[in-house]
PDB file of C-alpha atoms and ligand atoms in Angstrom:
ATOM      1  CA  MET A   1     126.033  24.217  48.261  1.00 71.00           C
ATOM      2  CA  THR A   2     129.871  23.893  48.218  1.00 89.00           C
ATOM      3  CA  GLY A   3     130.238  27.653  47.069  1.00 96.00           C
ATOM      4  CA  THR A   4     130.178  29.899  44.179  1.00 98.00           C
ATOM      5  CA  LEU A   5     132.734  29.500  41.368  1.00 98.00           C
ATOM      6  CA  VAL A   6     133.785  32.053  38.798  1.00 98.00           C
ATOM      7  CA  LEU A   7     135.196  30.200  35.769  1.00 98.00           C
ATOM      8  CA  THR A   8     136.646  32.022  32.858  1.00 98.00           C
ATOM      9  CA  GLY A   9     136.287  30.414  29.406  1.00 97.00           C
ATOM     10  CA  GLY A  10     133.817  27.745  30.709  1.00 95.00           C
ATOM     11  CA  GLY A  11     131.891  27.024  27.530  1.00 96.00           C
ATOM     12  CA  ARG A  12     134.324  24.600  25.793  1.00 96.00           C
ATOM     13  CA  GLY A  13     137.208  22.164  26.479  1.00 98.00           C
ATOM     14  CA  ILE A  14     138.987  22.132  29.873  1.00 98.00           C
ATOM     15  CA  GLY A  15     136.695  25.021  31.135  1.00 98.00           C
ATOM     16  CA  ALA A  16     133.379  22.998  30.155  1.00 98.00           C
ATOM     17  CA  ALA A  17     134.729  19.724  31.872  1.00 98.00           C
ATOM     18  CA  THR A  18     135.506  21.931  34.950  1.00 98.00           C
ATOM     19  CA  ALA A  19     132.032  23.468  34.994  1.00 98.00           C
ATOM     20  CA  ARG A  20     130.250  20.156  34.892  1.00 98.00           C
ATOM     21  CA  LEU A  21     132.379  18.638  37.640  1.00 98.00           C
ATOM     22  CA  ALA A  22     132.072  21.709  39.739  1.00 98.00           C
ATOM     23  CA  ALA A  23     128.270  21.556  39.421  1.00 98.00           C
ATOM     24  CA  GLN A  24     128.325  17.911  40.295  1.00 98.00           C
ATOM     25  CA  ARG A  25     130.366  18.833  43.449  1.00 97.00           C
ATOM     26  CA  GLY A  26     127.790  21.358  44.412  1.00 97.00           C
ATOM     27  CA  TYR A  27     129.176  24.657  43.251  1.00 98.00           C
ATOM     28  CA  ALA A  28     126.969  27.265  41.642  1.00 98.00           C
ATOM     29  CA  VAL A  29     128.963  28.016  38.525  1.00 98.00           C
ATOM     30  CA  CYS A  30     129.363  31.429  36.942  1.00 98.00           C
ATOM     31  CA  LEU A  31     131.189  30.827  33.581  1.00 98.00           C
ATOM     32  CA  CYS A  32     132.271  33.274  31.028  1.00 98.00           C
ATOM     33  CA  TYR A  33     132.686  33.140  27.283  1.00 98.00           C
ATOM     34  CA  ARG A  34     134.100  35.511  24.786  1.00 98.00           C
ATOM     35  CA  GLN A  35     132.615  34.419  21.430  1.00 97.00           C
ATOM     36  CA  GLN A  36     130.827  30.963  21.782  1.00 97.00           C
ATOM     37  CA  ARG A  37     127.632  32.034  23.397  1.00 98.00           C
ATOM     38  CA  ALA A  38     125.560  29.090  22.089  1.00 98.00           C
ATOM     39  CA  ALA A  39     128.043  26.535  23.715  1.00 97.00           C
ATOM     40  CA  ALA A  40     128.134  28.399  26.981  1.00 98.00           C
ATOM     41  CA  GLU A  41     124.368  28.748  27.277  1.00 98.00           C
ATOM     42  CA  GLU A  42     123.787  25.184  26.306  1.00 98.00           C
ATOM     43  CA  LEU A  43     126.013  23.983  29.024  1.00 98.00           C
ATOM     44  CA  VAL A  44     124.288  26.155  31.557  1.00 98.00           C
ATOM     45  CA  ARG A  45     121.032  24.584  30.434  1.00 98.00           C
ATOM     46  CA  ALA A  46     122.522  21.089  30.909  1.00 98.00           C
ATOM     47  CA  ILE A  47     123.750  22.128  34.413  1.00 98.00           C
ATOM     48  CA  GLU A  48     120.473  23.431  35.441  1.00 98.00           C
ATOM     49  CA  ALA A  49     118.623  20.348  34.257  1.00 98.00           C
ATOM     50  CA  SER A  50     120.742  18.327  36.466  1.00 97.00           C
ATOM     51  CA  GLY A  51     119.509  20.378  39.455  1.00 97.00           C
ATOM     52  CA  SER A  52     122.568  22.807  39.986  1.00 97.00           C
ATOM     53  CA  ARG A  53     122.755  26.607  39.534  1.00 98.00           C
ATOM     54  CA  ALA A  54     124.833  28.100  36.687  1.00 98.00           C
ATOM     55  CA  LEU A  55     125.114  31.428  34.677  1.00 98.00           C
ATOM     56  CA  ALA A  56     126.962  32.209  31.495  1.00 98.00           C
ATOM     57  CA  VAL A  57     128.197  35.753  31.176  1.00 98.00           C
ATOM     58  CA  ALA A  58     129.657  37.337  27.931  1.00 98.00           C
ATOM     59  CA  ALA A  59     133.018  38.693  29.216  1.00 98.00           C
ATOM     60  CA  ASP A  60     136.430  39.125  27.550  1.00 98.00           C
ATOM     61  CA  VAL A  61     138.843  38.667  30.458  1.00 98.00           C
ATOM     62  CA  ALA A  62     141.222  41.092  28.796  1.00 98.00           C
ATOM     63  CA  LYS A  63     138.843  43.941  29.307  1.00 98.00           C
ATOM     64  CA  GLU A  64     138.641  45.453  32.740  1.00 98.00           C
ATOM     65  CA  ALA A  65     135.004  46.464  32.531  1.00 98.00           C
ATOM     66  CA  ASP A  66     133.983  42.986  31.392  1.00 98.00           C
ATOM     67  CA  VAL A  67     135.730  41.407  34.368  1.00 98.00           C
ATOM     68  CA  GLN A  68     133.894  43.728  36.670  1.00 98.00           C
ATOM     69  CA  VAL A  69     130.635  42.887  35.127  1.00 98.00           C
ATOM     70  CA  LEU A  70     131.532  39.135  35.490  1.00 98.00           C
ATOM     71  CA  PHE A  71     132.127  39.349  39.045  1.00 98.00           C
ATOM     72  CA  GLU A  72     129.176  41.744  39.846  1.00 98.00           C
ATOM     73  CA  ARG A  73     126.781  39.426  37.935  1.00 98.00           C
ATOM     74  CA  CYS A  74     128.030  36.376  39.844  1.00 98.00           C
ATOM     75  CA  ALA A  75     127.535  37.995  43.326  1.00 98.00           C
ATOM     76  CA  ALA A  76     124.125  39.358  42.298  1.00 98.00           C
ATOM     77  CA  GLU A  77     122.624  36.175  40.603  1.00 98.00           C
ATOM     78  CA  LEU A  78     124.507  33.332  42.346  1.00 98.00           C
ATOM     79  CA  GLY A  79     126.217  34.789  45.483  1.00 97.00           C
ATOM     80  CA  PRO A  80     129.637  36.026  46.454  1.00 97.00           C
ATOM     81  CA  PRO A  81     132.445  34.070  44.750  1.00 98.00           C
ATOM     82  CA  THR A  82     134.260  31.684  46.943  1.00 98.00           C
ATOM     83  CA  ALA A  83     136.367  30.128  44.078  1.00 98.00           C
ATOM     84  CA  LEU A  84     137.987  31.435  40.877  1.00 98.00           C
ATOM     85  CA  VAL A  85     139.441  29.211  38.050  1.00 99.00           C
ATOM     86  CA  ASN A  86     141.438  31.383  35.610  1.00 99.00           C
ATOM     87  CA  ASN A  87     141.015  28.914  32.614  1.00 98.00           C
ATOM     88  CA  ALA A  88     140.530  31.232  29.677  1.00 98.00           C
ATOM     89  CA  GLY A  89     143.518  31.215  27.368  1.00 98.00           C
ATOM     90  CA  VAL A  90     144.529  31.618  23.778  1.00 98.00           C
ATOM     91  CA  LEU A  91     147.265  30.615  21.456  1.00 98.00           C
ATOM     92  CA  GLU A  92     147.911  31.652  17.766  1.00 98.00           C
ATOM     93  CA  THR A  93     149.414  29.983  14.782  1.00 98.00           C
ATOM     94  CA  GLN A  94     152.446  27.906  15.092  1.00 98.00           C
ATOM     95  CA  MET A  95     155.494  29.929  14.029  1.00 98.00           C
ATOM     96  CA  ARG A  96     159.237  30.860  14.988  1.00 98.00           C
ATOM     97  CA  LEU A  97     159.813  33.889  17.194  1.00 98.00           C
ATOM     98  CA  GLU A  98     161.369  35.887  14.441  1.00 98.00           C
ATOM     99  CA  GLN A  99     158.122  35.628  12.307  1.00 98.00           C
ATOM    100  CA  MET A 100     155.874  36.995  15.398  1.00 98.00           C
ATOM    101  CA  THR A 101     154.580  40.524  15.714  1.00 98.00           C
ATOM    102  CA  LEU A 102     154.176  42.810  18.743  1.00 98.00           C
ATOM    103  CA  GLU A 103     150.473  42.791  18.168  1.00 98.00           C
ATOM    104  CA  ARG A 104     150.303  39.086  18.420  1.00 98.00           C
ATOM    105  CA  TRP A 105     152.316  39.028  21.768  1.00 98.00           C
ATOM    106  CA  GLN A 106     149.921  41.753  23.110  1.00 98.00           C
ATOM    107  CA  ARG A 107     146.890  39.651  22.232  1.00 98.00           C
ATOM    108  CA  VAL A 108     148.179  36.440  23.916  1.00 98.00           C
ATOM    109  CA  PHE A 109     149.385  38.358  27.085  1.00 99.00           C
ATOM    110  CA  ALA A 110     146.251  40.331  27.212  1.00 99.00           C
ATOM    111  CA  THR A 111     144.045  37.181  27.800  1.00 98.00           C
ATOM    112  CA  ASN A 112     146.629  34.786  29.342  1.00 98.00           C
ATOM    113  CA  VAL A 113     148.282  37.122  31.777  1.00 99.00           C
ATOM    114  CA  PHE A 114     146.383  40.344  32.230  1.00 98.00           C
ATOM    115  CA  GLY A 115     143.006  38.609  32.035  1.00 99.00           C
ATOM    116  CA  ALA A 116     144.151  36.275  34.862  1.00 99.00           C
ATOM    117  CA  PHE A 117     145.564  39.218  36.907  1.00 99.00           C
ATOM    118  CA  LEU A 118     142.335  41.223  36.534  1.00 99.00           C
ATOM    119  CA  CYS A 119     140.154  38.175  37.668  1.00 99.00           C
ATOM    120  CA  ALA A 120     142.537  37.361  40.524  1.00 99.00           C
ATOM    121  CA  ARG A 121     142.411  40.960  41.669  1.00 98.00           C
ATOM    122  CA  GLU A 122     138.618  41.085  41.667  1.00 98.00           C
ATOM    123  CA  ALA A 123     138.478  37.698  43.493  1.00 98.00           C
ATOM    124  CA  VAL A 124     140.814  38.908  46.274  1.00 98.00           C
ATOM    125  CA  ARG A 125     139.009  42.125  46.751  1.00 98.00           C
ATOM    126  CA  ARG A 126     135.922  40.024  47.403  1.00 97.00           C
ATOM    127  CA  MET A 127     137.250  36.880  49.148  1.00 98.00           C
ATOM    128  CA  SER A 128     140.025  38.337  51.528  1.00 98.00           C
ATOM    129  CA  VAL A 129     139.212  38.497  55.188  1.00 98.00           C
ATOM    130  CA  ARG A 130     141.280  41.700  54.948  1.00 97.00           C
ATOM    131  CA  HIS A 131     138.471  43.112  52.921  1.00 97.00           C
ATOM    132  CA  GLY A 132     135.509  41.597  54.976  1.00 97.00           C
ATOM    133  CA  GLY A 133     135.241  38.443  52.748  1.00 97.00           C
ATOM    134  CA  SER A 134     135.216  34.879  54.003  1.00 96.00           C
ATOM    135  CA  GLY A 135     138.142  33.471  52.092  1.00 98.00           C
ATOM    136  CA  GLY A 136     138.322  31.406  49.062  1.00 98.00           C
ATOM    137  CA  SER A 137     140.374  29.371  46.622  1.00 98.00           C
ATOM    138  CA  ILE A 138     142.001  30.225  43.187  1.00 99.00           C
ATOM    139  CA  VAL A 139     143.344  27.887  40.490  1.00 99.00           C
ATOM    140  CA  ASN A 140     145.283  29.149  37.665  1.00 99.00           C
ATOM    141  CA  VAL A 141     145.225  26.911  34.458  1.00 99.00           C
ATOM    142  CA  SER A 142     148.880  27.237  33.173  1.00 98.00           C
ATOM    143  CA  SER A 143     150.466  24.825  30.777  1.00 98.00           C
ATOM    144  CA  ALA A 144     153.341  22.311  30.677  1.00 98.00           C
ATOM    145  CA  ALA A 145     154.552  24.833  27.895  1.00 98.00           C
ATOM    146  CA  ALA A 146     155.704  27.102  30.719  1.00 98.00           C
ATOM    147  CA  ARG A 147     158.325  24.420  31.397  1.00 98.00           C
ATOM    148  CA  LEU A 148     158.986  23.373  27.822  1.00 98.00           C
ATOM    149  CA  GLY A 149     159.109  26.701  26.086  1.00 98.00           C
ATOM    150  CA  SER A 150     157.203  25.593  22.957  1.00 98.00           C
ATOM    151  CA  PRO A 151     159.994  26.137  20.414  1.00 98.00           C
ATOM    152  CA  GLY A 152     158.941  26.488  16.874  1.00 98.00           C
ATOM    153  CA  GLU A 153     155.356  26.615  17.862  1.00 97.00           C
ATOM    154  CA  TYR A 154     154.499  29.534  20.288  1.00 98.00           C
ATOM    155  CA  ILE A 155     157.130  30.732  22.673  1.00 98.00           C
ATOM    156  CA  ASP A 156     154.753  33.672  23.503  1.00 98.00           C
ATOM    157  CA  TYR A 157     152.108  31.299  24.657  1.00 98.00           C
ATOM    158  CA  ALA A 158     154.609  29.462  26.869  1.00 98.00           C
ATOM    159  CA  ALA A 159     156.066  32.806  28.236  1.00 99.00           C
ATOM    160  CA  SER A 160     152.554  33.778  29.290  1.00 99.00           C
ATOM    161  CA  LYS A 161     152.103  30.662  31.172  1.00 99.00           C
ATOM    162  CA  GLY A 162     155.365  31.181  32.886  1.00 99.00           C
ATOM    163  CA  ALA A 163     153.941  34.539  34.018  1.00 99.00           C
ATOM    164  CA  LEU A 164     150.749  32.845  35.050  1.00 99.00           C
ATOM    165  CA  ASP A 165     152.927  30.490  37.274  1.00 99.00           C
ATOM    166  CA  THR A 166     154.649  33.500  38.866  1.00 99.00           C
ATOM    167  CA  LEU A 167     151.306  34.858  39.784  1.00 99.00           C
ATOM    168  CA  THR A 168     150.390  31.595  41.561  1.00 99.00           C
ATOM    169  CA  VAL A 169     153.523  31.668  43.562  1.00 98.00           C
ATOM    170  CA  GLY A 170     153.297  35.185  44.555  1.00 99.00           C
ATOM    171  CA  LEU A 171     149.705  35.714  45.194  1.00 99.00           C
ATOM    172  CA  ALA A 172     149.704  32.476  47.224  1.00 99.00           C
ATOM    173  CA  LYS A 173     152.165  33.987  49.707  1.00 98.00           C
ATOM    174  CA  GLU A 174     150.548  37.411  49.624  1.00 98.00           C
ATOM    175  CA  VAL A 175     147.014  36.268  50.581  1.00 98.00           C
ATOM    176  CA  ALA A 176     147.957  33.048  52.546  1.00 98.00           C
ATOM    177  CA  GLU A 177     147.016  34.793  55.855  1.00 98.00           C
ATOM    178  CA  GLU A 178     143.774  36.226  54.381  1.00 98.00           C
ATOM    179  CA  GLY A 179     141.867  32.895  53.986  1.00 98.00           C
ATOM    180  CA  ILE A 180     142.683  32.446  50.221  1.00 98.00           C
ATOM    181  CA  ARG A 181     144.695  29.557  48.885  1.00 98.00           C
ATOM    182  CA  VAL A 182     146.131  30.014  45.189  1.00 99.00           C
ATOM    183  CA  ASN A 183     147.295  27.082  43.102  1.00 99.00           C
ATOM    184  CA  GLY A 184     147.882  26.163  39.496  1.00 99.00           C
ATOM    185  CA  VAL A 185     147.637  23.151  37.180  1.00 99.00           C
ATOM    186  CA  ARG A 186     149.854  22.576  34.224  1.00 98.00           C
ATOM    187  CA  PRO A 187     148.026  20.517  31.613  1.00 98.00           C
ATOM    188  CA  GLY A 188     150.080  18.740  28.901  1.00 98.00           C
ATOM    189  CA  PHE A 189     148.688  17.685  25.460  1.00 98.00           C
ATOM    190  CA  ILE A 190     144.877  17.716  26.022  1.00 98.00           C
ATOM    191  CA  TYR A 191     142.139  16.897  23.502  1.00 98.00           C
ATOM    192  CA  THR A 192     140.344  20.160  22.888  1.00 98.00           C
ATOM    193  CA  ASP A 193     139.763  22.702  20.113  1.00 96.00           C
ATOM    194  CA  MET A 194     142.773  24.865  21.218  1.00 97.00           C
ATOM    195  CA  HIS A 195     145.216  23.045  18.866  1.00 96.00           C
ATOM    196  CA  ALA A 196     143.095  24.149  15.839  1.00 96.00           C
ATOM    197  CA  SER A 197     143.826  27.697  16.896  1.00 95.00           C
ATOM    198  CA  GLY A 198     147.548  26.998  16.404  1.00 96.00           C
ATOM    199  CA  GLY A 199     146.748  25.632  13.065  1.00 96.00           C
ATOM    200  CA  GLU A 200     147.162  21.900  13.684  1.00 96.00           C
ATOM    201  CA  PRO A 201     143.832  20.312  14.923  1.00 97.00           C
ATOM    202  CA  GLY A 202     145.490  16.934  15.074  1.00 96.00           C
ATOM    203  CA  ARG A 203     148.422  17.953  17.201  1.00 96.00           C
ATOM    204  CA  VAL A 204     147.889  15.730  20.171  1.00 97.00           C
ATOM    205  CA  GLU A 205     148.091  12.574  17.854  1.00 96.00           C
ATOM    206  CA  ARG A 206     151.299  13.849  16.464  1.00 95.00           C
ATOM    207  CA  VAL A 207     152.971  14.560  19.734  1.00 95.00           C
ATOM    208  CA  LYS A 208     151.436  11.817  22.105  1.00 96.00           C
ATOM    209  CA  ALA A 209     154.423   9.427  21.708  1.00 96.00           C
ATOM    210  CA  LEU A 210     156.561  11.997  23.548  1.00 95.00           C
ATOM    211  CA  VAL A 211     154.298  11.429  26.702  1.00 98.00           C
ATOM    212  CA  PRO A 212     155.534   8.796  29.110  1.00 98.00           C
ATOM    213  CA  LEU A 213     151.857   7.567  29.460  1.00 98.00           C
ATOM    214  CA  GLN A 214     151.641   7.390  25.587  1.00 97.00           C
ATOM    215  CA  ARG A 215     148.570   9.387  25.083  1.00 98.00           C
ATOM    216  CA  GLY A 216     146.876  12.719  25.189  1.00 98.00           C
ATOM    217  CA  GLY A 217     144.859  13.713  28.137  1.00 98.00           C
ATOM    218  CA  LEU A 218     141.058  14.415  28.562  1.00 98.00           C
ATOM    219  CA  PRO A 219     139.523  17.633  29.700  1.00 98.00           C
ATOM    220  CA  GLU A 220     138.035  15.689  32.551  1.00 98.00           C
ATOM    221  CA  GLU A 221     141.294  14.549  33.776  1.00 98.00           C
ATOM    222  CA  VAL A 222     142.491  18.172  34.188  1.00 98.00           C
ATOM    223  CA  ALA A 223     139.007  19.168  35.797  1.00 99.00           C
ATOM    224  CA  HIS A 224     139.615  16.456  38.448  1.00 98.00           C
ATOM    225  CA  ALA A 225     142.941  18.159  39.451  1.00 98.00           C
ATOM    226  CA  ILE A 226     141.409  21.522  39.448  1.00 99.00           C
ATOM    227  CA  LEU A 227     138.483  20.524  41.638  1.00 98.00           C
ATOM    228  CA  TRP A 228     140.873  18.842  44.101  1.00 98.00           C
ATOM    229  CA  LEU A 229     142.937  22.037  44.497  1.00 98.00           C
ATOM    230  CA  LEU A 230     139.860  24.143  44.972  1.00 98.00           C
ATOM    231  CA  SER A 231     138.425  21.683  47.592  1.00 97.00           C
ATOM    232  CA  PRO A 232     139.004  21.517  51.383  1.00 97.00           C
ATOM    233  CA  GLU A 233     140.895  18.188  50.723  1.00 97.00           C
ATOM    234  CA  ALA A 234     143.734  20.583  49.433  1.00 98.00           C
ATOM    235  CA  SER A 235     143.395  22.721  52.644  1.00 98.00           C
ATOM    236  CA  PHE A 236     147.232  22.687  53.296  1.00 98.00           C
ATOM    237  CA  THR A 237     148.210  23.206  49.709  1.00 98.00           C
ATOM    238  CA  THR A 238     148.872  26.782  48.461  1.00 98.00           C
ATOM    239  CA  GLY A 239     151.440  28.081  45.882  1.00 99.00           C
ATOM    240  CA  ALA A 240     151.686  24.607  44.243  1.00 98.00           C
ATOM    241  CA  ILE A 241     151.579  23.991  40.557  1.00 98.00           C
ATOM    242  CA  LEU A 242     150.289  20.436  39.699  1.00 98.00           C
ATOM    243  CA  ASP A 243     151.569  18.973  36.344  1.00 98.00           C
ATOM    244  CA  VAL A 244     148.611  17.062  34.752  1.00 98.00           C
ATOM    245  CA  SER A 245     150.623  16.048  31.679  1.00 98.00           C
ATOM    246  CA  GLY A 246     151.093  12.292  31.565  1.00 98.00           C
ATOM    247  CA  GLY A 247     154.628  12.536  32.910  1.00 98.00           C
ATOM    248  CA  ARG A 248     156.056  14.902  30.346  1.00 96.00           C
TER     249      ARG A 248
HETATM  250  P1  LIG B   1     139.721  25.929  24.138  1.00 50.94           P
HETATM  251  O1  LIG B   1     139.074  24.632  23.833  1.00 50.94           O
HETATM  252  O2  LIG B   1     140.381  26.617  23.016  1.00 50.94           O
HETATM  253  O3  LIG B   1     138.852  26.834  24.984  1.00 50.94           O
HETATM  254  C1  LIG B   1     139.234  28.128  25.284  1.00 50.94           C
HETATM  255  C2  LIG B   1     138.295  28.862  26.169  1.00 50.94           C
HETATM  256  O4  LIG B   1     138.629  30.019  26.574  1.00 50.94           O
HETATM  257  C3  LIG B   1     136.956  29.059  25.539  1.00 50.94           C
HETATM  258  O5  LIG B   1     135.739  28.989  26.340  1.00 50.94           O
HETATM  259  C4  LIG B   1     137.009  30.559  25.094  1.00 50.94           C
HETATM  260  O6  LIG B   1     135.777  31.298  25.014  1.00 50.94           O
HETATM  261  C5  LIG B   1     137.774  31.093  26.368  1.00 50.94           C
HETATM  262  N1  LIG B   1     138.512  32.405  26.083  1.00 50.94           N
HETATM  263  C6  LIG B   1     139.586  32.680  25.299  1.00 50.94           C
HETATM  264  N2  LIG B   1     139.869  33.859  25.384  1.00 50.94           N
HETATM  265  C7  LIG B   1     139.092  34.480  26.188  1.00 50.94           C
HETATM  266  C8  LIG B   1     138.805  35.792  26.603  1.00 50.94           C
HETATM  267  N3  LIG B   1     139.726  36.765  26.343  1.00 50.94           N
HETATM  268  N4  LIG B   1     137.934  36.139  27.430  1.00 50.94           N
HETATM  269  C9  LIG B   1     137.100  35.087  28.025  1.00 50.94           C
HETATM  270  N5  LIG B   1     137.205  33.797  27.521  1.00 50.94           N
HETATM  271  C10 LIG B   1     138.136  33.594  26.653  1.00 50.94           C
HETATM  272  O7  LIG B   1     141.020  25.698  25.060  1.00 50.94           O
HETATM  273  P2  LIG B   1     141.160  24.587  26.206  1.00 50.94           P
HETATM  274  O8  LIG B   1     142.233  23.577  25.589  1.00 50.94           O
HETATM  275  O9  LIG B   1     139.986  24.096  26.915  1.00 50.94           O
HETATM  276  O10 LIG B   1     142.091  25.564  27.240  1.00 50.94           O
HETATM  277  C11 LIG B   1     141.725  25.984  28.489  1.00 50.94           C
HETATM  278  C12 LIG B   1     143.080  26.280  29.298  1.00 50.94           C
HETATM  279  O11 LIG B   1     143.880  25.298  29.366  1.00 50.94           O
HETATM  280  C13 LIG B   1     143.704  27.491  28.512  1.00 50.94           C
HETATM  281  O12 LIG B   1     144.259  28.372  29.579  1.00 50.94           O
HETATM  282  C14 LIG B   1     144.953  26.799  27.938  1.00 50.94           C
HETATM  283  O13 LIG B   1     146.122  27.629  27.700  1.00 50.94           O
HETATM  284  C15 LIG B   1     145.136  25.623  28.956  1.00 50.94           C
HETATM  285  N6  LIG B   1     145.879  24.584  28.393  1.00 50.94           N
HETATM  286  C16 LIG B   1     145.348  23.737  27.430  1.00 50.94           C
HETATM  287  C17 LIG B   1     146.063  22.624  26.918  1.00 50.94           C
HETATM  288  C18 LIG B   1     145.539  21.759  25.817  1.00 50.94           C
HETATM  289  O14 LIG B   1     146.295  20.788  25.283  1.00 50.94           O
HETATM  290  N7  LIG B   1     144.368  21.832  25.362  1.00 50.94           N
HETATM  291  C19 LIG B   1     147.437  22.336  27.471  1.00 50.94           C
HETATM  292  C20 LIG B   1     147.865  23.160  28.482  1.00 50.94           C
HETATM  293  C21 LIG B   1     147.122  24.234  28.911  1.00 50.94           C
HETATM  294  P3  LIG B   1     134.849  30.925  23.691  1.00 50.94           P
HETATM  295  O15 LIG B   1     134.342  29.632  23.696  1.00 50.94           O
HETATM  296  O16 LIG B   1     133.743  32.083  23.812  1.00 50.94           O
HETATM  297  O17 LIG B   1     135.861  31.248  22.427  1.00 50.94           O
END
């Protein structure tokens, strides 16, 4: 077995592609979902049918108690986590900043920033050699929006991913001597349900001409970058943020 992976938001989209690839690479996969239980459990059954180990846990990463449960169940049922992918993320309806409410910003930051911080904290407490762990690897799923700013769509989402990138840079340095590498990926326009949350399910088709490679990306293309960063092949890479965005 390669190790035990805690993967947030693993039932759909980029998370589901990451769960499948991680299982193929030998990880036992503990994935969490917030609402879509059926999708998460179906994925777990498919992974188990292919001979790997997986577990789906209902956990809202924005809730501290849920995150504790996620890590405790992972350790009890699959083994101590050796890898974390902070993938769970949300965005809300496209609009200009002056139309947005404080409540919206709090929801977006609660999942995209504080959820990732909570999971990173629990991972470090368990993985760090400083705390008796045996090391590990963390990948934060950011967005090209952190560089581009998402004007007219969701500056709040873009800013939350900027915060996530700073978590990657700072935590990588903080735990580098404790056996933990921390990296990030910044996907560009990827074909998933997320764009429907913004009110434009066909968004990738509209914007793909802006991408130098002239197309949207597939969740599997992001998953390959995540799995490389998690793996020993990336053993001298920490604090890096890899753009997986077709050149944009
Ligand atoms: P998606 O298809 O909308 O899936 C989002 C996943 O996150 C779902 O599994 C969802 O769980 C989970 N989730 C959301 N809030 C959660 C919470 N509070 N607690 C636990 N799980 C939660 O999105 P995606 O496109 O795969 O996005 C995955 C990541 O990639 C996100 O961080 C996103 O910001 C980033 N990203 C995506 C794109 C893109 O173009 N798609 C581009 C750049 C970055 P349920 O299934 O239970 O709802």
